[in-house]
Short mmCIF file of C-alpha atoms in Angstrom, two decimals:
data_model
loop_
_atom_site.label_atom_id
_atom_site.label_comp_id
_atom_site.label_asym_id
_atom_site.label_seq_id
_atom_site.Cartn_x
_atom_site.Cartn_y
_atom_site.Cartn_z
CA LEU A 115 -55.60 -70.42 -24.58
CA CYS A 116 -53.09 -73.20 -25.18
CA ALA A 117 -53.19 -72.44 -28.88
CA GLN A 118 -52.22 -68.80 -28.51
CA GLY A 119 -48.58 -69.31 -29.41
CA THR A 120 -45.04 -69.46 -28.17
CA GLY A 121 -43.97 -69.49 -24.56
CA TRP A 122 -47.13 -71.18 -23.34
CA ALA A 123 -45.33 -73.71 -21.15
CA ALA A 124 -43.67 -70.95 -19.13
CA LYS A 125 -46.76 -68.76 -19.08
CA SER A 126 -49.04 -71.54 -17.85
CA ALA A 127 -47.14 -71.62 -14.55
CA ARG A 128 -48.38 -68.07 -13.93
CA THR A 129 -51.94 -68.62 -15.16
CA VAL A 130 -55.14 -69.75 -13.45
CA ALA A 131 -58.48 -70.69 -14.98
CA VAL A 132 -61.53 -69.06 -13.41
CA SER A 133 -65.00 -70.63 -13.74
CA GLY A 134 -68.31 -69.18 -12.59
CA VAL A 135 -67.86 -65.69 -14.02
CA PRO A 136 -71.38 -64.18 -14.27
CA THR A 137 -72.44 -63.59 -17.86
CA GLY A 138 -74.94 -61.27 -19.49
CA LEU A 139 -74.88 -58.71 -16.69
CA LEU A 140 -72.19 -56.27 -17.80
CA GLY A 141 -70.06 -55.50 -20.82
CA GLU A 142 -67.11 -57.82 -21.46
CA ASP A 143 -64.54 -55.07 -20.90
CA VAL A 144 -66.18 -54.13 -17.61
CA MET A 145 -66.19 -57.74 -16.41
CA ALA A 146 -62.54 -58.15 -17.37
CA ASP A 147 -61.77 -55.02 -15.34
CA ILE A 148 -63.70 -56.39 -12.33
CA LEU A 149 -61.77 -59.67 -12.54
CA GLN A 150 -58.44 -57.86 -12.69
CA ILE A 151 -59.30 -55.78 -9.63
CA HIS A 152 -60.44 -58.88 -7.72
CA PHE A 153 -57.25 -60.84 -8.40
CA GLN A 154 -54.99 -57.89 -7.60
CA MET A 155 -56.45 -57.35 -4.14
CA PRO A 156 -54.32 -58.59 -1.18
CA LYS A 157 -57.41 -59.79 0.71
CA ASN A 158 -57.97 -62.29 -2.11
CA ASN A 159 -54.30 -63.42 -1.93
CA GLY A 160 -53.83 -61.68 -5.26
CA GLY A 161 -50.98 -59.80 -6.88
CA ASP A 162 -49.96 -57.92 -10.02
CA VAL A 163 -51.94 -59.18 -13.01
CA GLU A 164 -50.19 -59.38 -16.36
CA GLN A 165 -53.19 -60.33 -18.47
CA VAL A 166 -56.89 -61.10 -18.26
CA VAL A 167 -58.32 -63.25 -21.06
CA TYR A 168 -62.08 -62.71 -21.11
CA PRO A 169 -64.37 -63.63 -22.77
CA THR A 170 -63.12 -67.03 -23.89
CA THR A 171 -64.62 -69.79 -26.02
CA GLU A 172 -66.29 -71.20 -22.89
CA LYS A 173 -69.17 -69.38 -21.23
CA GLY A 174 -68.31 -68.03 -17.78
CA VAL A 175 -64.60 -68.86 -18.00
CA ALA A 176 -61.64 -66.47 -17.80
CA TYR A 177 -57.86 -66.90 -17.66
CA ILE A 178 -55.76 -64.74 -15.34
CA THR A 179 -51.99 -64.51 -15.80
CA PHE A 180 -49.93 -63.06 -12.94
CA GLU A 181 -46.53 -61.45 -13.18
CA ASP A 182 -45.20 -63.58 -10.31
CA PRO A 183 -45.79 -67.39 -10.36
CA GLU A 184 -45.81 -67.43 -6.54
CA VAL A 185 -49.06 -65.45 -6.57
CA VAL A 186 -50.73 -68.44 -8.26
CA GLU A 187 -50.07 -70.61 -5.20
CA ASN A 188 -51.58 -67.98 -2.90
CA VAL A 189 -54.63 -67.45 -5.10
CA LEU A 190 -55.34 -71.19 -5.21
CA LYS A 191 -55.50 -71.33 -1.40
CA ALA A 192 -58.23 -68.69 -1.13
CA GLU A 193 -61.99 -68.96 -1.52
CA HIS A 194 -63.15 -66.43 -4.08
CA GLN A 195 -66.38 -64.45 -4.03
CA LEU A 196 -66.64 -61.91 -6.85
CA LYS A 197 -67.99 -58.66 -5.39
CA ASP A 198 -68.25 -55.26 -7.02
CA LYS A 199 -70.68 -52.34 -6.77
CA ARG A 200 -71.41 -52.81 -10.46
CA LEU A 201 -72.65 -56.36 -9.83
CA PRO A 202 -76.14 -57.07 -8.44
CA SER A 203 -74.94 -59.88 -6.20
CA CYS A 204 -71.93 -61.86 -4.97
CA TYR A 205 -70.74 -64.72 -7.20
CA PRO A 206 -68.58 -67.69 -6.13
CA LEU A 207 -65.61 -68.42 -8.40
CA LYS A 208 -63.74 -71.67 -8.89
CA VAL A 209 -60.02 -71.13 -9.45
CA THR A 210 -57.72 -73.91 -10.69
CA ARG A 211 -54.32 -74.23 -12.28
CA CYS A 212 -54.68 -73.78 -16.00
CA CYS A 213 -52.59 -76.86 -16.75
CA GLU A 214 -54.90 -79.01 -14.60
CA LEU A 215 -57.79 -78.26 -16.92
CA VAL A 216 -56.14 -79.43 -20.12
CA PHE A 217 -56.29 -83.04 -21.26
CA GLY A 218 -53.23 -85.10 -22.09
CA SER A 219 -51.01 -83.75 -24.82
CA VAL A 220 -47.78 -84.63 -26.60
CA SER A 221 -44.48 -82.77 -26.43
CA SER A 222 -42.07 -83.24 -29.31
CA LEU A 223 -38.64 -81.79 -30.03
CA LEU A 224 -38.40 -81.22 -33.77
CA ASN A 225 -35.14 -80.91 -35.68
CA MET A 226 -36.03 -78.46 -38.45
CA SER A 227 -32.42 -78.07 -39.62
CA VAL A 228 -33.03 -80.57 -42.47
CA PHE A 229 -35.09 -77.84 -44.17
CA LYS A 230 -32.70 -74.94 -43.64
CA ASP A 231 -31.06 -75.18 -47.09
CA GLN A 232 -34.43 -74.97 -48.83
CA PHE A 233 -36.61 -72.78 -46.56
CA ASP A 234 -36.33 -69.85 -44.23
CA LEU A 235 -37.02 -71.72 -40.98
CA GLU A 236 -38.77 -68.78 -39.32
CA ASP A 237 -41.16 -68.55 -42.30
CA LEU A 238 -41.72 -72.31 -42.16
CA ILE A 239 -42.58 -72.15 -38.44
CA ARG A 240 -45.03 -69.31 -39.10
CA GLU A 241 -46.68 -71.43 -41.78
CA LEU A 242 -46.99 -74.32 -39.33
CA LYS A 243 -48.63 -72.04 -36.76
CA ARG A 244 -51.14 -70.81 -39.32
CA ASN A 245 -52.05 -74.31 -40.47
CA ILE A 246 -52.13 -76.11 -37.09
CA THR A 247 -53.46 -73.65 -34.54
CA ALA A 248 -53.98 -76.30 -31.85
CA LEU A 249 -50.22 -76.62 -31.35
CA SER A 250 -48.02 -74.49 -29.13
CA PHE A 251 -44.53 -73.76 -30.47
CA GLY A 252 -41.51 -72.83 -28.38
CA PRO A 253 -38.72 -70.54 -29.64
CA LEU A 254 -36.67 -71.75 -32.61
CA GLN A 255 -33.14 -72.60 -31.42
CA SER A 256 -29.99 -71.72 -33.36
CA ASN A 257 -29.42 -75.42 -34.15
CA GLY A 258 -32.85 -75.70 -35.78
CA HIS A 259 -34.56 -77.45 -32.85
CA ILE A 260 -38.00 -76.37 -31.66
CA LEU A 261 -40.28 -77.71 -28.93
CA VAL A 262 -43.89 -78.38 -29.96
CA GLU A 263 -46.81 -79.33 -27.71
CA GLY A 264 -50.41 -80.20 -28.40
CA PRO A 265 -53.09 -82.91 -28.69
CA PHE A 266 -52.24 -86.21 -30.37
CA PRO A 267 -54.15 -85.62 -33.64
CA ALA A 268 -52.57 -82.18 -34.05
CA ILE A 269 -49.11 -83.75 -33.74
CA GLN A 270 -50.18 -86.23 -36.43
CA LEU A 271 -51.22 -83.31 -38.66
CA LEU A 272 -47.82 -81.72 -38.04
CA LYS A 273 -46.08 -84.93 -39.12
CA ASP A 274 -48.17 -85.13 -42.29
CA PHE A 275 -47.52 -81.46 -43.06
CA LEU A 276 -43.76 -81.89 -42.74
CA LEU A 277 -43.84 -85.07 -44.86
CA LEU A 278 -45.60 -83.11 -47.60
CA LYS A 279 -42.87 -80.48 -47.42
CA ALA A 280 -40.21 -83.18 -47.63
CA LYS A 281 -42.03 -84.79 -50.55
CA SER A 282 -42.13 -81.49 -52.44
CA LEU A 283 -38.36 -81.21 -52.00
CA SER A 284 -37.96 -84.76 -53.26
CA GLN A 285 -39.85 -83.90 -56.43
CA LYS A 286 -37.64 -80.86 -56.96
CA ASP A 287 -34.57 -83.04 -56.47
CA LYS A 288 -35.74 -85.48 -59.13
CA ARG A 289 -36.13 -82.65 -61.64
CA LYS A 290 -32.56 -81.63 -60.94
CA GLU A 291 -30.98 -85.07 -61.18
CA ASN A 292 -29.90 -84.53 -64.80
CA LYS A 293 -28.02 -81.37 -63.82
CA PRO A 294 -24.64 -82.35 -62.30
CA GLN A 295 -23.97 -78.87 -60.97
CA GLN A 296 -27.22 -78.98 -58.96
CA ARG A 297 -27.14 -82.43 -57.39
CA PRO A 298 -29.67 -82.89 -54.56
CA LYS A 299 -28.49 -82.90 -50.99
CA ARG A 300 -28.36 -86.48 -49.71
CA ARG A 301 -28.81 -85.54 -46.07
CA LEU A 302 -32.34 -84.27 -46.70
CA GLN A 303 -33.31 -87.40 -48.63
CA GLN A 304 -31.99 -89.68 -45.91
CA GLN A 305 -33.79 -87.75 -43.18
CA ARG A 306 -37.02 -87.82 -45.15
CA LEU A 307 -36.76 -91.58 -45.67
CA SER A 308 -36.26 -92.05 -41.94
CA MET A 309 -39.37 -90.00 -41.16
CA GLU A 310 -41.50 -91.94 -43.62
CA THR A 311 -40.31 -95.30 -42.33
CA SER A 312 -40.77 -94.56 -38.65
CA ASN A 313 -44.15 -92.84 -38.87
CA SER A 314 -46.04 -94.80 -41.52
CA ILE A 315 -48.80 -97.21 -40.48
CA PRO A 316 -49.02 -100.54 -42.34
CA ASP A 317 -52.22 -100.57 -44.36
CA ALA A 318 -52.04 -103.64 -46.55
CA ASP A 319 -55.72 -103.73 -47.51
CA GLY A 320 -56.13 -99.96 -47.75
CA GLY A 321 -58.95 -100.01 -45.22
CA LYS A 322 -57.40 -99.73 -41.75
CA GLN A 323 -56.45 -96.63 -39.81
CA VAL A 324 -55.23 -95.87 -36.30
CA VAL A 325 -55.85 -92.80 -34.10
CA VAL A 326 -54.32 -92.18 -30.66
CA LEU A 327 -56.50 -90.19 -28.25
CA ASP A 328 -56.58 -89.05 -24.66
CA THR A 329 -58.77 -91.63 -22.87
CA ASP A 330 -61.18 -89.08 -21.37
CA ILE A 331 -61.69 -87.43 -24.75
CA TYR A 332 -62.21 -90.87 -26.27
CA HIS A 333 -64.95 -91.66 -23.73
CA TYR A 334 -66.63 -88.32 -24.46
CA MET A 335 -66.48 -88.85 -28.22
CA LYS A 336 -67.72 -92.42 -27.92
CA HIS A 337 -70.73 -91.25 -25.92
CA PHE A 338 -71.68 -88.12 -27.87
CA PHE A 339 -70.02 -88.29 -31.29
CA PHE A 340 -69.37 -91.78 -32.66
CA LYS A 341 -72.96 -92.94 -33.07
CA LYS A 342 -73.91 -89.87 -35.10
CA LEU A 343 -70.71 -90.12 -37.14
CA LEU A 344 -71.09 -93.78 -38.05
CA VAL A 345 -74.64 -93.32 -39.38
CA ASN A 346 -73.08 -92.07 -42.61
CA TYR A 347 -70.21 -94.57 -42.85
CA ASP A 348 -69.83 -98.35 -43.02
CA VAL A 349 -66.89 -98.37 -40.59
CA VAL A 350 -66.13 -100.39 -37.46
CA ILE A 351 -64.41 -98.77 -34.47
CA SER A 352 -62.53 -100.78 -31.83
CA ASP A 353 -60.20 -99.63 -29.06
CA ILE A 354 -57.42 -100.55 -26.66
CA ILE A 355 -57.49 -98.43 -23.50
CA ASP A 356 -54.16 -98.15 -21.69
CA GLY A 357 -54.51 -95.73 -18.77
CA GLU A 358 -54.65 -92.16 -20.04
CA ILE A 359 -54.05 -93.20 -23.66
CA THR A 360 -56.52 -94.97 -25.95
CA THR A 361 -55.62 -96.39 -29.36
CA VAL A 362 -58.58 -96.39 -31.74
CA TYR A 363 -58.66 -98.81 -34.68
CA LEU A 364 -60.83 -98.11 -37.72
CA SER A 365 -61.66 -100.70 -40.40
CA ASN A 366 -64.18 -101.40 -43.14
CA ALA A 367 -67.33 -103.11 -41.99
CA ARG A 368 -67.63 -105.23 -45.15
CA SER A 369 -65.27 -104.79 -48.06
CA ARG A 370 -62.24 -102.94 -49.41
CA SER A 371 -64.53 -100.63 -51.34
CA GLY A 372 -64.91 -98.51 -48.21
CA ALA A 373 -61.22 -97.63 -47.77
CA GLY A 374 -61.96 -93.97 -48.48
CA GLN A 375 -64.67 -93.98 -45.85
CA VAL A 376 -62.23 -95.22 -43.21
CA LEU A 377 -59.86 -92.37 -43.97
CA ARG A 378 -62.69 -89.82 -43.80
CA VAL A 379 -63.83 -91.17 -40.43
CA LYS A 380 -60.25 -90.93 -39.16
CA GLU A 381 -60.05 -87.29 -40.25
CA GLU A 382 -63.41 -86.51 -38.61
CA ILE A 383 -62.24 -88.07 -35.34
CA GLU A 384 -58.93 -86.20 -35.43
CA ASN A 385 -60.58 -82.84 -36.11
CA GLN A 386 -63.20 -83.36 -33.42
CA SER A 387 -60.56 -84.48 -30.93
CA VAL A 388 -58.54 -81.30 -31.42
CA LYS A 389 -61.66 -79.17 -30.80
CA LEU A 390 -62.55 -81.13 -27.67
CA HIS A 391 -58.98 -80.96 -26.38
CA ASN A 392 -59.25 -77.19 -26.25
CA SER A 393 -62.79 -77.01 -24.83
CA LEU A 394 -63.43 -79.96 -22.51
CA ARG A 395 -62.61 -79.89 -18.81
CA LYS A 396 -62.78 -82.54 -16.11
CA GLU A 397 -63.79 -82.38 -12.45
CA ARG A 398 -63.24 -85.32 -10.10
CA ILE A 399 -65.28 -86.20 -7.02
CA TRP A 400 -63.21 -88.45 -4.77
CA PHE A 401 -64.78 -91.16 -2.57
CA GLU A 402 -61.88 -91.22 -0.12
CA GLY A 403 -63.24 -91.43 3.43
CA HIS A 404 -66.81 -92.12 2.28
CA ARG A 405 -68.76 -95.29 3.07
CA GLY A 406 -70.59 -97.37 0.49
CA ASP A 407 -73.97 -95.71 1.06
CA GLU A 408 -72.39 -92.25 0.78
CA LYS A 409 -70.77 -93.23 -2.53
CA GLN A 410 -74.15 -94.36 -3.80
CA LYS A 411 -75.69 -91.01 -2.83
CA TYR A 412 -73.05 -89.20 -4.90
CA LYS A 413 -73.81 -91.41 -7.90
CA GLN A 414 -77.54 -90.86 -7.51
CA ALA A 415 -77.03 -87.12 -7.18
CA CYS A 416 -75.02 -87.10 -10.42
CA GLU A 417 -77.79 -88.94 -12.25
CA THR A 418 -80.39 -86.52 -10.90
CA VAL A 419 -78.46 -83.40 -11.86
CA LYS A 420 -77.48 -84.77 -15.27
CA SER A 421 -80.94 -84.16 -16.74
CA ASP A 422 -80.15 -80.43 -16.72
CA TYR A 423 -76.74 -80.94 -18.36
CA PRO A 424 -77.18 -83.13 -21.46
CA ALA A 425 -73.64 -82.37 -22.75
CA VAL A 426 -71.91 -83.52 -19.54
CA LEU A 427 -70.47 -87.04 -19.32
CA ILE A 428 -70.35 -88.89 -16.00
CA ILE A 429 -67.85 -91.75 -15.61
CA PRO A 430 -68.15 -93.58 -12.24
CA TYR A 431 -65.18 -95.53 -10.86
CA ASP A 432 -64.67 -97.42 -7.59
CA THR A 433 -62.64 -94.57 -6.08
CA HIS A 434 -64.11 -91.49 -7.73
CA ILE A 435 -66.47 -90.00 -10.30
CA ASP A 436 -65.15 -88.09 -13.33
CA ILE A 437 -67.31 -85.29 -14.74
CA ILE A 438 -66.39 -84.16 -18.25
CA GLY A 439 -67.81 -81.25 -20.24
CA SER A 440 -67.33 -77.56 -20.92
CA SER A 441 -65.77 -75.48 -18.15
CA SER A 442 -68.96 -73.67 -17.18
CA SER A 443 -71.11 -76.84 -17.31
CA VAL A 444 -68.68 -78.89 -15.25
CA PHE A 445 -68.37 -76.15 -12.65
CA GLU A 446 -72.14 -75.73 -12.26
CA PHE A 447 -72.77 -79.49 -12.38
CA THR A 448 -70.24 -80.25 -9.64
CA ARG A 449 -71.57 -77.44 -7.43
CA GLU A 450 -75.13 -78.78 -7.73
CA VAL A 451 -74.02 -82.34 -6.92
#
């Protein structure tokens, strides 16, 4: 949902994520209609619904956008049981703020005015949206500024895309240097140089790369993805975890001959991270108020339930347990625990 385009930041304040929607019972349009009716009813603390997004990429998950953001607060306070004469039973729903389900992302204010003499900025923004669908773009301001939000690797792709655009302009400028009446614009060249200097990563031996990831996504990838990935590559992965952010370092295991492999592994990690950013969710079981034996029971329960959810990652801490996976899996897993 975050990748659906402009205005997401404002729309998210009016949107809730709904897990536990029964699947395979009715047509998708019928289920969307049932959800809309449920969340419009006063007895469910509902209100006027602007949009129902169902089905989504995650099984049993829907997104409900209300016309009034205050309705969201009321809906979150209620316990929801989905009832309808077209359904064979009553189904409990878990309702959360949409923004609470999304892993850490980056917001960046871009100054696109450096391109205005060479490109139609609106066309350039549309091209960016087509090429990097994981990013959410705000409205383009009259001064050329635009707010962009998305996962770390997608922001990296955006930087690389813009550098390629700047490089193409540089090549055009060089072809025009022998024509005095068409001298290149210095402002663009200076801006491009600044971008290249500030964003480049030193790579003296051609075999080192760096990727910045959300820590929870990094843990999930390390558990489910890295081992399978590294079977095909002679690459070493190390990390520095700093709270919610993890910096991943990639290097050749043996010699410089594998520099291309390091770059391919980096690209694989970036692509996978973007996919996980849009699909993974996290539930947290707090230990506050529980004694040591009660905490141990929670941990044991998680291990017992996990056999039925092979794609769910459990991360125990002293104060809580984090459960990471798809929306439907995390919802069902937590309920069983």
